[in-house]
Amino acid sequence: MSENTFLRGPKDWWRQAVVYQIYPRSFADNNGDGIGDLKGIISRVPYLKELGVDAVWLSPFYPSELADGGYDVADYRDVDPKIGNLAEFDQMIDALHAAGIRAFVDIVPNHSSDQHEWFQAALKAPKGSPERDRYIFRDGLGENGEIRPSELISHFGPTAWTRITEPDGTPGQWYLHLFAKEQPDFNWHNPQVRDDFLRTLKFWSDRGVDGFRIDVAHALVKDLSDPLPTRESYDMSVIAPNGTDRLFDRDEVHEIYATWRELFNTYDPPRVAVAEAWVEASRRPAYASEKGLGQAFNFDLLAARWDKRVFNDIIDYNVKEAVKTGSSTTWVFSNHDVVRHATRFGLPDGYDWARWYQSGGTEPKPDLALGLARAKAATLLILALPGSTYLYQGEELGLPEHAAIESDQMQDPQWFRNPGKAGSRDGCRVPLPWTSTGKSFGFGPGGSHLPQPEWFAEYAADQQDGKLGSTLTFYREALAARKKLIKDESFRWVHHFNHNVMHFRRQGSWDSITNFGDTPVRLPKGEVIIASAPIVAGHLPANATAWVRHEEQRFSFFRR
Ligand code: GLC
Ligand code: CA
């Protein structure tokens, strides 16, 4: 396996890794049933190798009824038969490792699927039983328990409580689900739950998995003493940022991650993990601690508008924070939960996601050329930063969001649980176009589980492969350049006279310069290593980034 030995040692491979997120059901379909599968992934390992990523992260591939795209896990230690099996999983890991690519898998510890054998057992067992104690069951209020235990909304709809029917057929207790009703929350005060996740982490670590992405890592431990918490929204501003919130980011959650860390450290190299924790920036270090998961997603740029000052503050904060805590930060613009950044950067600031989706992605209409230019500039910028970078499948093709999916074809629970009101995450989960022709644009020999638009043809990988100026070629070149250039985690700002230009230096030898403004700016002298748009007469166009080899002395920041 190729090592990035430039860091403190081979154990640190993750610190500056470029991690490519695969959404398995939408990546590549080998058997033509319209659903991406592990064999499909295996068939695309050469593509991933050529792209130059250090690792992949697989969104859930476990047995699931797909109430929430696989984040409703029915069995944590198996592969969904719709997608493959364990033997194929092992082949996939071998194929990735042989290509020098490491693998993260997604762990979903806050909730299981309602099809999980433990939840099924809880439904059959009586109130107060050990089976029910692995989840969160409460009696309802009112004379007959018909009123839900508290006014708590779920992330995907009006309430986080659902009433069950008891084994004898009478209406019974209620269970808690912070997400869809098919996703009952575990009771993390129950030692069996804790032990079982350690078993799961060991299971995948033993199969050669290198790292874990931890879903909703901040929600596991809850204070559900009476009176039960109520809540009308999950806006981050309503989460107490001091570890005392009843539902999220409680200090006790770190006791769990300390036990996970002990397990990870029994492996060589130690297994790594990254927390998906939607917490205030000041609360991230605890998740990123080397006594805990080791790294935490920094989603600050996901919500950032294209503005030098906004980017500046976020980068400055996170780079300093990483130095302080000893972890490395993460940079990400796209994933399976947000509008693809090639589209997002072409939409006006502050657009309303839900309303935009309700209009089929037409009101307002994104400026796709502008969006792609900014997306490429933004990606080249983050690839120049210290920390790891997460790329989402399809962004290397410059793929825009497909928001014009017919309502009855949508799969995202958020969409149909809030009729006429919600946005959807399906438009970034549409199966990839590999070829410009064919039934599902080369996704597989059959159809596609989410409809692909006609215009996918022009973004197909085969249309971009080997073509100068294509987005795919740009990503390949950028990743190759990054691999050669990044030698340490040093970083320093370089002052630029133009307040729309971001300029910083790495390794004391090369610079990244981004033009957030709308007129070209003159680049400093030096060899242009790579640029997100053609450099014309020494000028960096608007909405573009260039990496320039720094020339000592002859360098001048203050000339136009
Ligand atoms: C995370 C996932 C998202 C999922 C949710 C519930 O936020 O990224 O896709 O719906 O957790 O598991
Ligand atoms: Ca398939």
Coordinates of C-alpha atoms and ligand atoms in Angstrom, one line a residue:
M1 CA 0.0 0.0 0.0
S2 CA 1.4 3.4 -0.9
E3 CA 2.0 5.5 2.2
N4 CA 1.9 9.2 2.7
T5 CA 5.0 9.0 4.8
F6 CA 5.5 12.7 4.8
L7 CA 3.5 13.0 8.0
R8 CA 4.5 12.0 11.4
G9 CA 4.3 8.4 10.4
P10 CA 2.2 5.8 8.5
K11 CA -0.3 5.9 11.4
D12 CA -1.2 9.4 10.3
W13 CA -2.3 8.6 6.7
W14 CA -5.8 10.1 7.5
R15 CA -4.6 13.5 8.5
Q16 CA -4.2 14.8 4.9
A17 CA -6.2 12.2 3.1
V18 CA -8.5 12.9 0.2
V19 CA -11.6 10.7 0.9
Y20 CA -14.1 10.0 -1.8
Q21 CA -17.6 9.3 -0.6
I22 CA -19.4 6.5 -2.3
Y23 CA -23.2 6.3 -2.0
P24 CA -23.3 2.6 -2.8
R25 CA -26.8 2.4 -4.3
S26 CA -26.0 5.1 -6.8
F27 CA -22.4 4.5 -7.8
A28 CA -22.3 1.5 -10.2
D29 CA -24.7 -1.3 -10.8
N30 CA -23.2 -4.6 -11.8
N31 CA -26.3 -6.8 -12.2
G32 CA -28.7 -4.4 -13.8
D33 CA -31.4 -4.3 -11.1
G34 CA -31.1 -0.5 -11.0
I35 CA -29.3 -0.5 -7.6
G36 CA -25.6 0.1 -7.2
D37 CA -23.7 -2.8 -5.7
L38 CA -20.4 -3.9 -4.3
K39 CA -19.4 -5.6 -7.6
G40 CA -20.1 -2.3 -9.2
I41 CA -17.7 -0.6 -6.8
I42 CA -15.1 -3.3 -7.5
S43 CA -15.4 -2.7 -11.2
R44 CA -14.7 1.0 -10.7
V45 CA -11.6 0.7 -8.5
P46 CA -9.3 1.5 -11.5
Y47 CA -11.3 4.7 -11.9
L48 CA -10.8 5.6 -8.3
K49 CA -7.2 4.9 -8.5
E50 CA -6.8 7.1 -11.6
L51 CA -8.7 9.8 -9.8
G52 CA -6.0 9.6 -7.1
V53 CA -8.0 9.4 -3.9
D54 CA -6.4 8.1 -0.7
A55 CA -9.6 6.5 0.7
V56 CA -13.2 5.9 0.1
W57 CA -16.1 6.3 2.6
L58 CA -19.0 4.0 1.9
S59 CA -22.4 5.2 3.0
P60 CA -24.4 2.4 4.6
F61 CA -24.6 -0.9 2.6
Y62 CA -26.1 -2.9 5.4
P63 CA -29.5 -4.8 5.2
S64 CA -32.1 -2.1 5.2
E65 CA -35.7 -1.4 4.1
L66 CA -34.3 1.9 2.8
A67 CA -36.7 4.1 4.8
D68 CA -33.8 6.6 5.0
G69 CA -31.5 5.5 2.2
G70 CA -29.9 2.8 4.3
Y71 CA -29.4 4.9 7.4
D72 CA -32.0 2.6 8.8
V73 CA -29.8 -0.4 9.5
A74 CA -31.5 -3.8 10.1
D75 CA -28.2 -5.7 10.7
Y76 CA -24.9 -4.0 11.5
R77 CA -22.7 -6.9 10.6
D78 CA -23.9 -7.9 7.2
V79 CA -24.3 -6.6 3.6
D80 CA -27.7 -5.9 2.1
P81 CA -28.4 -8.8 -0.2
K82 CA -29.7 -6.1 -2.7
I83 CA -26.1 -4.9 -2.8
G84 CA -23.9 -7.9 -2.3
N85 CA -22.6 -10.1 0.4
L86 CA -19.7 -10.4 2.9
A87 CA -17.5 -12.3 0.5
E88 CA -17.9 -9.5 -2.1
F89 CA -17.2 -7.0 0.7
D90 CA -13.9 -8.7 1.4
Q91 CA -13.1 -8.7 -2.3
M92 CA -13.9 -5.0 -2.5
I93 CA -11.6 -4.2 0.4
D94 CA -8.8 -6.3 -1.2
A95 CA -9.3 -4.6 -4.5
L96 CA -9.2 -1.1 -2.9
H97 CA -6.1 -1.9 -0.8
A98 CA -4.3 -3.4 -3.8
A99 CA -4.9 0.0 -5.5
G100 CA -3.5 1.9 -2.4
I101 CA -7.0 3.1 -1.4
R102 CA -8.2 2.8 2.2
A103 CA -11.8 2.3 3.2
F104 CA -14.1 4.0 5.7
V105 CA -17.5 2.5 6.5
D106 CA -20.5 4.4 8.0
I107 CA -21.6 3.4 11.5
V108 CA -25.1 4.5 12.5
P109 CA -25.3 4.2 16.3
N110 CA -28.1 6.6 17.2
H111 CA -30.9 4.4 15.8
S112 CA -31.4 1.1 14.0
S113 CA -34.1 0.2 11.6
D114 CA -37.4 -0.9 13.0
Q115 CA -36.7 -4.2 11.2
H116 CA -33.6 -4.8 13.4
E117 CA -34.1 -8.1 15.4
W118 CA -33.8 -6.1 18.7
F119 CA -36.6 -3.8 17.8
Q120 CA -38.8 -6.6 16.6
A121 CA -38.1 -8.4 19.9
A122 CA -39.0 -5.2 21.8
L123 CA -42.3 -5.1 20.0
K124 CA -43.1 -8.6 21.1
A125 CA -41.9 -8.3 24.6
P126 CA -43.9 -6.7 27.4
K127 CA -43.6 -3.2 28.8
G128 CA -40.7 -2.9 31.2
S129 CA -38.8 -5.9 29.6
P130 CA -35.1 -6.0 29.0
E131 CA -36.0 -6.1 25.2
R132 CA -37.7 -2.7 25.4
D133 CA -34.9 -1.2 27.5
R134 CA -32.6 -1.3 24.5
Y135 CA -34.7 1.3 22.8
I136 CA -36.6 4.3 24.3
F137 CA -40.2 3.3 25.2
R138 CA -42.5 5.5 27.3
D139 CA -46.1 5.5 28.3
G140 CA -48.4 8.0 26.6
L141 CA -50.2 10.7 28.5
G142 CA -53.9 11.0 28.9
E143 CA -56.4 8.6 30.4
N144 CA -55.5 5.8 28.0
G145 CA -52.0 6.8 27.1
E146 CA -53.3 8.2 23.8
I147 CA -51.3 11.4 24.0
R148 CA -47.7 11.3 22.9
P149 CA -45.2 11.5 25.8
S150 CA -43.9 14.9 24.8
E151 CA -44.1 17.5 22.1
L152 CA -40.9 16.6 20.3
I153 CA -40.5 16.9 16.6
S154 CA -38.4 14.5 14.5
H155 CA -35.8 15.6 11.9
F156 CA -38.0 14.3 9.2
G157 CA -41.5 15.3 10.2
P158 CA -43.9 16.3 12.9
T159 CA -43.2 14.0 15.8
A160 CA -40.4 11.9 17.3
W161 CA -42.9 9.6 19.1
T162 CA -44.8 6.7 17.5
R163 CA -47.2 4.5 19.3
I164 CA -47.0 0.7 19.0
T165 CA -49.6 -2.0 19.2
E166 CA -48.9 -4.3 22.1
P167 CA -48.6 -8.1 21.5
D168 CA -52.2 -8.5 22.8
G169 CA -53.5 -6.1 20.1
T170 CA -54.2 -3.1 22.3
P171 CA -52.7 0.3 21.7
G172 CA -49.6 0.5 23.7
Q173 CA -46.4 2.4 24.5
W174 CA -44.6 5.0 22.4
Y175 CA -41.0 4.9 21.2
L176 CA -38.7 7.7 20.4
H177 CA -37.2 8.3 16.9
L178 CA -35.3 11.5 16.2
F179 CA -35.5 10.7 12.5
A180 CA -38.1 8.6 10.6
K181 CA -40.5 6.4 12.5
E182 CA -38.6 3.4 10.9
Q183 CA -35.5 4.6 12.8
P184 CA -36.1 3.9 16.6
D185 CA -33.4 5.5 18.8
F186 CA -31.2 3.2 20.9
N187 CA -31.0 3.6 24.6
W188 CA -27.3 4.1 25.1
H189 CA -27.6 3.8 28.9
N190 CA -28.1 0.1 28.2
P191 CA -24.8 -1.9 28.4
Q192 CA -25.9 -4.3 25.7
V193 CA -26.2 -1.5 23.2
R194 CA -22.7 -0.4 24.1
D195 CA -21.2 -3.9 23.8
D196 CA -23.0 -4.6 20.6
F197 CA -21.4 -1.6 18.8
L198 CA -18.0 -2.5 20.0
R199 CA -18.7 -5.9 18.5
T200 CA -19.7 -4.2 15.2
L201 CA -16.6 -2.0 15.1
K202 CA -14.4 -5.0 15.8
F203 CA -16.2 -7.0 13.1
W204 CA -15.4 -4.5 10.4
S205 CA -12.0 -3.7 11.7
D206 CA -11.1 -7.4 11.5
R207 CA -12.3 -7.4 7.9
G208 CA -9.7 -4.8 7.1
V209 CA -11.8 -1.6 7.3
D210 CA -9.4 1.3 7.9
G211 CA -11.8 3.9 9.3
F212 CA -15.3 4.8 10.4
R213 CA -17.6 7.7 9.7
I214 CA -19.9 8.0 12.7
D215 CA -23.5 9.1 11.9
V216 CA -25.1 11.7 14.2
A217 CA -22.3 11.2 16.7
H218 CA -23.5 13.9 19.0
A219 CA -26.9 12.3 19.7
L220 CA -26.3 9.0 21.4
V221 CA -26.6 9.9 25.0
K222 CA -29.8 11.7 26.0
D223 CA -31.3 12.9 29.3
L224 CA -34.8 11.5 29.2
S225 CA -35.7 11.9 32.8
D226 CA -39.0 13.5 33.5
P227 CA -40.2 15.9 32.4
L228 CA -39.3 14.6 28.9
P229 CA -37.7 17.1 26.6
T230 CA -39.8 19.0 24.1
R231 CA -38.6 20.7 21.0
E232 CA -40.0 22.4 17.9
S233 CA -36.9 22.6 15.8
Y234 CA -33.4 21.2 15.4
D235 CA -31.8 24.4 14.4
M236 CA -28.3 24.3 15.9
S237 CA -29.0 27.4 17.7
V238 CA -31.4 25.6 20.0
I239 CA -28.7 23.1 21.2
A240 CA -27.1 24.2 24.4
P241 CA -23.4 24.5 23.6
N242 CA -22.1 23.5 27.0
G243 CA -22.8 19.7 27.2
T244 CA -26.1 20.1 29.1
D245 CA -28.6 19.9 26.2
R246 CA -31.1 17.1 26.9
L247 CA -30.8 15.5 23.5
F248 CA -27.5 16.4 21.8
D249 CA -23.8 16.8 22.5
R250 CA -23.9 15.8 26.1
D251 CA -20.5 15.4 27.7
E252 CA -21.2 11.7 28.6
V253 CA -21.1 10.8 24.9
H254 CA -17.3 11.0 25.1
E255 CA -17.2 8.1 27.6
I256 CA -18.5 5.9 24.7
Y257 CA -15.9 7.2 22.2
A258 CA -13.2 6.6 24.7
T259 CA -14.0 2.9 24.7
W260 CA -14.1 2.9 20.9
R261 CA -10.7 4.5 20.8
E262 CA -9.3 1.7 23.1
L263 CA -10.6 -0.8 20.5
F264 CA -9.3 1.2 17.5
N265 CA -5.8 1.4 19.1
T266 CA -5.5 -2.4 19.4
Y267 CA -5.1 -2.4 15.6
D268 CA -2.0 -1.6 13.6
P269 CA -2.3 0.9 12.2
P270 CA -5.0 2.1 14.6
R271 CA -8.4 2.4 13.1
V272 CA -9.6 5.9 12.6
A273 CA -12.9 7.6 12.8
V274 CA -14.6 10.9 11.9
A275 CA -17.6 12.2 13.7
E276 CA -20.6 13.6 12.0
A277 CA -21.4 16.0 14.8
W278 CA -23.6 19.0 14.1
V279 CA -22.3 21.0 17.1
E280 CA -20.9 24.4 17.6
A281 CA -17.3 24.7 16.4
S282 CA -16.1 25.1 20.0
R283 CA -17.5 21.7 20.9
R284 CA -15.8 19.8 18.0
P285 CA -12.4 19.3 19.7
A286 CA -13.8 16.7 22.1
Y287 CA -15.0 14.5 19.2
A288 CA -11.7 15.1 17.4
S289 CA -9.6 14.2 20.5
E290 CA -7.1 11.4 20.2
K291 CA -8.8 9.9 23.2
G292 CA -12.0 9.9 21.2
L293 CA -12.9 9.5 17.6
G294 CA -9.8 11.5 16.4
Q295 CA -11.4 13.7 13.8
A296 CA -14.7 15.6 13.5
F297 CA -16.4 16.9 10.4
N298 CA -16.1 20.6 9.9
F299 CA -19.2 21.5 7.9
D300 CA -18.7 25.2 8.1
L301 CA -18.1 25.6 4.4
L302 CA -21.3 23.6 3.5
A303 CA -23.3 26.7 4.5
A304 CA -20.8 29.3 3.3
R305 CA -21.7 31.7 0.6
W306 CA -19.1 32.6 -2.0
D307 CA -17.4 35.4 -0.2
K308 CA -13.8 35.9 0.7
R309 CA -14.5 37.1 4.2
V310 CA -16.8 34.2 5.0
F311 CA -14.3 31.7 3.7
N312 CA -11.4 33.5 5.4
D313 CA -13.0 33.3 8.9
I314 CA -13.9 29.7 8.5
I315 CA -10.5 28.6 7.3
D316 CA -8.6 30.7 9.8
Y317 CA -10.6 29.3 12.7
N318 CA -10.4 25.7 11.7
V319 CA -6.7 25.7 10.8
K320 CA -5.8 27.2 14.1
E321 CA -8.1 24.9 16.0
A322 CA -6.5 21.9 14.4
V323 CA -3.1 23.1 15.5
K324 CA -4.4 23.6 19.0
T325 CA -6.1 20.2 19.3
G326 CA -3.6 18.2 17.4
S327 CA -6.2 16.7 15.1
S328 CA -6.6 17.7 11.5
T329 CA -9.6 19.4 10.1
T330 CA -11.8 18.2 7.3
W331 CA -13.1 20.2 4.3
V332 CA -16.2 19.3 2.5
F333 CA -18.6 21.0 0.0
S334 CA -20.8 18.1 -1.1
N335 CA -22.2 15.0 0.4
H336 CA -25.4 12.9 0.2
D337 CA -27.3 15.3 2.4
V338 CA -26.8 18.7 0.6
V339 CA -27.4 20.3 -2.8
R340 CA -24.4 19.6 -5.0
H341 CA -22.0 22.5 -4.8
A342 CA -21.8 22.9 -8.5
T343 CA -25.4 24.0 -8.3
R344 CA -25.3 25.6 -4.9
F345 CA -22.7 28.1 -6.0
G346 CA -24.9 29.0 -8.9
L347 CA -27.9 29.9 -6.8
P348 CA -28.4 33.3 -5.1
D349 CA -27.2 33.7 -1.5
G350 CA -29.8 32.7 1.0
Y351 CA -32.0 30.8 -1.4
D352 CA -34.6 28.6 0.3
W353 CA -33.8 25.0 -0.2
A354 CA -37.3 23.7 0.4
R355 CA -39.0 26.2 -1.8
W356 CA -36.4 25.7 -4.5
Y357 CA -37.0 21.9 -4.5
Q358 CA -40.7 22.4 -4.5
S359 CA -40.3 24.4 -7.8
G360 CA -38.4 21.5 -9.3
G361 CA -35.2 23.4 -9.1
T362 CA -36.3 26.3 -11.3
E363 CA -37.2 29.1 -8.9
P364 CA -34.6 30.5 -8.9
K365 CA -32.9 29.0 -11.9
P366 CA -29.2 28.2 -11.0
D367 CA -26.5 29.7 -13.2
L368 CA -24.7 26.5 -13.9
A369 CA -21.6 28.0 -15.6
L370 CA -21.0 30.3 -12.6
G371 CA -21.8 27.4 -10.2
L372 CA -19.2 25.1 -11.8
A373 CA -16.5 27.8 -12.0
R374 CA -16.9 28.6 -8.3
A375 CA -17.2 24.9 -7.4
K376 CA -13.9 24.1 -9.1
A377 CA -12.2 27.1 -7.6
A378 CA -13.6 26.2 -4.1
T379 CA -12.4 22.6 -4.5
L380 CA -8.9 23.6 -5.6
L381 CA -8.8 26.0 -2.6
I382 CA -9.7 23.3 0.0
L383 CA -7.3 20.8 -1.7
A384 CA -4.5 23.3 -0.9
L385 CA -5.4 23.5 2.8
P386 CA -4.0 21.5 5.6
G387 CA -6.5 18.8 6.7
S388 CA -8.4 16.1 4.9
T389 CA -10.8 16.7 2.1
Y390 CA -14.0 14.8 1.5
L391 CA -15.2 14.6 -2.1
Y392 CA -18.7 13.3 -3.0
Q393 CA -19.2 10.9 -5.9
G394 CA -20.0 12.8 -9.1
E395 CA -18.5 16.1 -8.1
E396 CA -15.4 15.2 -10.1
L397 CA -17.7 15.2 -13.1
G398 CA -19.0 18.7 -12.2
L399 CA -22.4 17.1 -11.8
P400 CA -25.2 19.5 -10.9
E401 CA -28.1 18.7 -8.6
H402 CA -31.1 17.0 -10.3
A403 CA -33.9 18.7 -8.5
A404 CA -36.6 18.0 -11.1
I405 CA -37.5 14.5 -9.9
E406 CA -41.3 13.7 -10.0
S407 CA -42.7 13.8 -6.6
D408 CA -43.8 10.1 -6.7
Q409 CA -40.3 9.1 -7.6
M410 CA -38.7 10.8 -4.6
Q411 CA -37.3 8.5 -1.9
D412 CA -36.1 11.0 0.8
P413 CA -38.4 10.7 3.8
Q414 CA -38.1 14.4 4.4
W415 CA -39.9 15.0 1.1
F416 CA -43.0 12.9 1.5
R417 CA -43.3 13.3 5.3
N418 CA -43.8 17.1 4.8
P419 CA -45.9 17.2 1.7
G420 CA -45.6 20.4 -0.3
K421 CA -43.2 21.9 2.2
A422 CA -39.9 20.2 2.2
G423 CA -36.7 19.9 0.2
S424 CA -35.2 16.6 -0.9
R425 CA -31.8 15.0 -0.7
D426 CA -32.6 12.8 -3.7
G427 CA -31.2 15.2 -6.3
C428 CA -27.6 14.6 -5.2
R429 CA -28.2 10.8 -4.9
V430 CA -29.1 10.1 -8.6
P431 CA -27.0 7.3 -10.0
L432 CA -23.8 8.4 -11.8
P433 CA -23.5 8.8 -15.5
W434 CA -20.5 6.8 -16.7
T435 CA -21.3 6.9 -20.4
S436 CA -23.2 9.3 -22.5
T437 CA -25.4 6.6 -24.0
G438 CA -27.0 3.5 -22.7
K439 CA -30.1 2.8 -20.6
S440 CA -28.8 4.3 -17.4
F441 CA -25.8 6.2 -18.8
G442 CA -23.5 3.3 -18.0
F443 CA -24.6 3.1 -14.3
G444 CA -25.5 -0.5 -15.1
P445 CA -27.0 -2.7 -17.7
G446 CA -30.5 -2.0 -16.5
G447 CA -32.3 1.1 -15.2
S448 CA -31.7 3.4 -12.3
H449 CA -33.5 3.5 -9.0
L450 CA -33.8 7.3 -9.2
P451 CA -34.5 8.8 -12.6
Q452 CA -31.6 10.4 -14.4
P453 CA -32.2 13.4 -16.5
E454 CA -31.3 13.6 -20.2
W455 CA -28.6 16.2 -19.6
F456 CA -26.6 13.7 -17.6
A457 CA -25.2 12.6 -21.0
E458 CA -22.9 15.6 -21.3
Y459 CA -21.5 15.1 -17.8
A460 CA -20.7 11.4 -18.4
A461 CA -17.3 10.2 -17.3
D462 CA -16.5 8.9 -20.8
Q463 CA -17.1 12.3 -22.3
Q464 CA -14.6 13.8 -19.9
D465 CA -12.0 11.1 -19.7
G466 CA -8.7 12.3 -21.1
K467 CA -10.1 15.6 -22.4
L468 CA -8.2 18.7 -21.7
G469 CA -10.2 21.2 -19.7
S470 CA -12.8 18.7 -18.5
T471 CA -13.8 18.7 -14.9
L472 CA -12.7 15.1 -14.5
T473 CA -9.2 15.9 -15.9
F474 CA -9.0 18.9 -13.6
Y475 CA -9.8 16.8 -10.5
R476 CA -7.2 14.2 -11.5
E477 CA -4.6 16.8 -12.0
A478 CA -5.4 18.6 -8.8
L479 CA -5.2 15.4 -6.8
A480 CA -2.0 14.4 -8.4
A481 CA -0.5 17.8 -7.8
R482 CA -1.6 17.8 -4.2
K483 CA 0.0 14.4 -3.6
K484 CA 3.3 15.7 -4.9
L485 CA 3.2 19.1 -3.1
I486 CA 1.9 18.5 0.3
K487 CA 4.8 17.7 2.6
D488 CA 3.7 18.9 6.0
E489 CA 0.8 20.8 7.6
S490 CA 2.3 24.2 7.5
F491 CA 0.1 27.1 6.4
R492 CA 0.3 30.9 6.4
W493 CA -1.7 33.7 5.1
V494 CA -0.2 36.0 2.5
H495 CA -1.7 39.5 2.5
H496 CA -3.3 40.5 -0.8
F497 CA -4.1 44.1 -1.6
N498 CA -7.4 43.1 -3.2
H499 CA -9.9 42.2 -0.5
N500 CA -11.6 39.7 -2.9
V501 CA -8.5 37.6 -3.2
M502 CA -7.5 34.9 -0.8
H503 CA -3.8 34.0 -0.8
F504 CA -2.0 31.6 1.4
R505 CA 1.3 29.7 1.3
R506 CA 2.2 26.1 2.0
Q507 CA 5.5 24.5 2.7
G508 CA 7.1 27.9 2.2
S509 CA 7.2 27.1 -1.5
W510 CA 3.9 27.3 -3.2
D511 CA 0.8 29.5 -3.0
S512 CA -2.9 29.1 -3.5
I513 CA -4.7 32.1 -4.8
T514 CA -8.5 32.4 -5.2
N515 CA -10.3 35.2 -6.9
F516 CA -13.7 35.7 -5.2
G517 CA -14.3 38.9 -7.1
D518 CA -15.7 39.5 -10.5
T519 CA -12.7 40.9 -12.4
P520 CA -9.4 39.2 -13.2
V521 CA -6.4 39.8 -10.9
R522 CA -2.8 39.6 -11.8
L523 CA -1.1 36.5 -10.5
P524 CA 2.2 36.7 -8.7
K525 CA 5.2 35.6 -10.7
G526 CA 6.0 32.0 -10.7
E527 CA 5.1 28.7 -12.4
V528 CA 1.4 28.1 -12.4
I529 CA 1.1 24.5 -11.1
I530 CA -2.7 24.2 -11.8
A531 CA -5.6 26.5 -12.2
S532 CA -9.3 26.0 -12.1
A533 CA -9.8 28.2 -15.2
P534 CA -7.4 29.2 -17.9
I535 CA -4.9 31.9 -17.0
V536 CA -5.0 34.7 -19.5
A537 CA -2.0 37.0 -19.8
G538 CA -0.9 36.3 -16.3
H539 CA -4.3 37.0 -14.9
L540 CA -6.5 34.8 -12.7
P541 CA -10.1 35.1 -13.9
A542 CA -13.0 35.8 -11.6
N543 CA -14.2 32.8 -9.6
A544 CA -11.0 30.9 -10.0
T545 CA -8.1 29.4 -8.0
A546 CA -4.5 28.9 -9.0
W547 CA -1.6 27.2 -7.3
V548 CA 1.6 29.0 -8.1
R549 CA 5.2 28.0 -7.2
H550 CA 6.5 30.8 -5.1
E551 CA 9.5 32.7 -6.4
E552 CA 11.6 34.2 -3.6
Q553 CA 12.4 37.9 -3.9
R554 CA 11.0 38.5 -7.3
F555 CA 7.6 38.1 -5.7
S556 CA 5.4 41.0 -5.3
F557 CA 1.9 41.0 -3.7
F558 CA 1.2 44.6 -4.1
R559 CA 1.2 45.0 -7.8
R560 CA -1.7 44.5 -10.0
Ligands
GLC1 C1 -27.0 11.6 9.0 C2 -26.9 11.1 7.6 C3 -28.3 11.3 6.9 C4 -29.3 10.5 7.7 C5 -29.3 10.9 9.2 C6 -30.0 9.8 10.0 O1 -27.2 13.0 9.1 O2 -25.9 11.8 6.9 O3 -28.3 10.9 5.6 O4 -30.6 10.7 7.2 O5 -28.0 10.9 9.7 O6 -29.3 8.6 10.1
CA2 CA -27.3 -4.1 -8.6

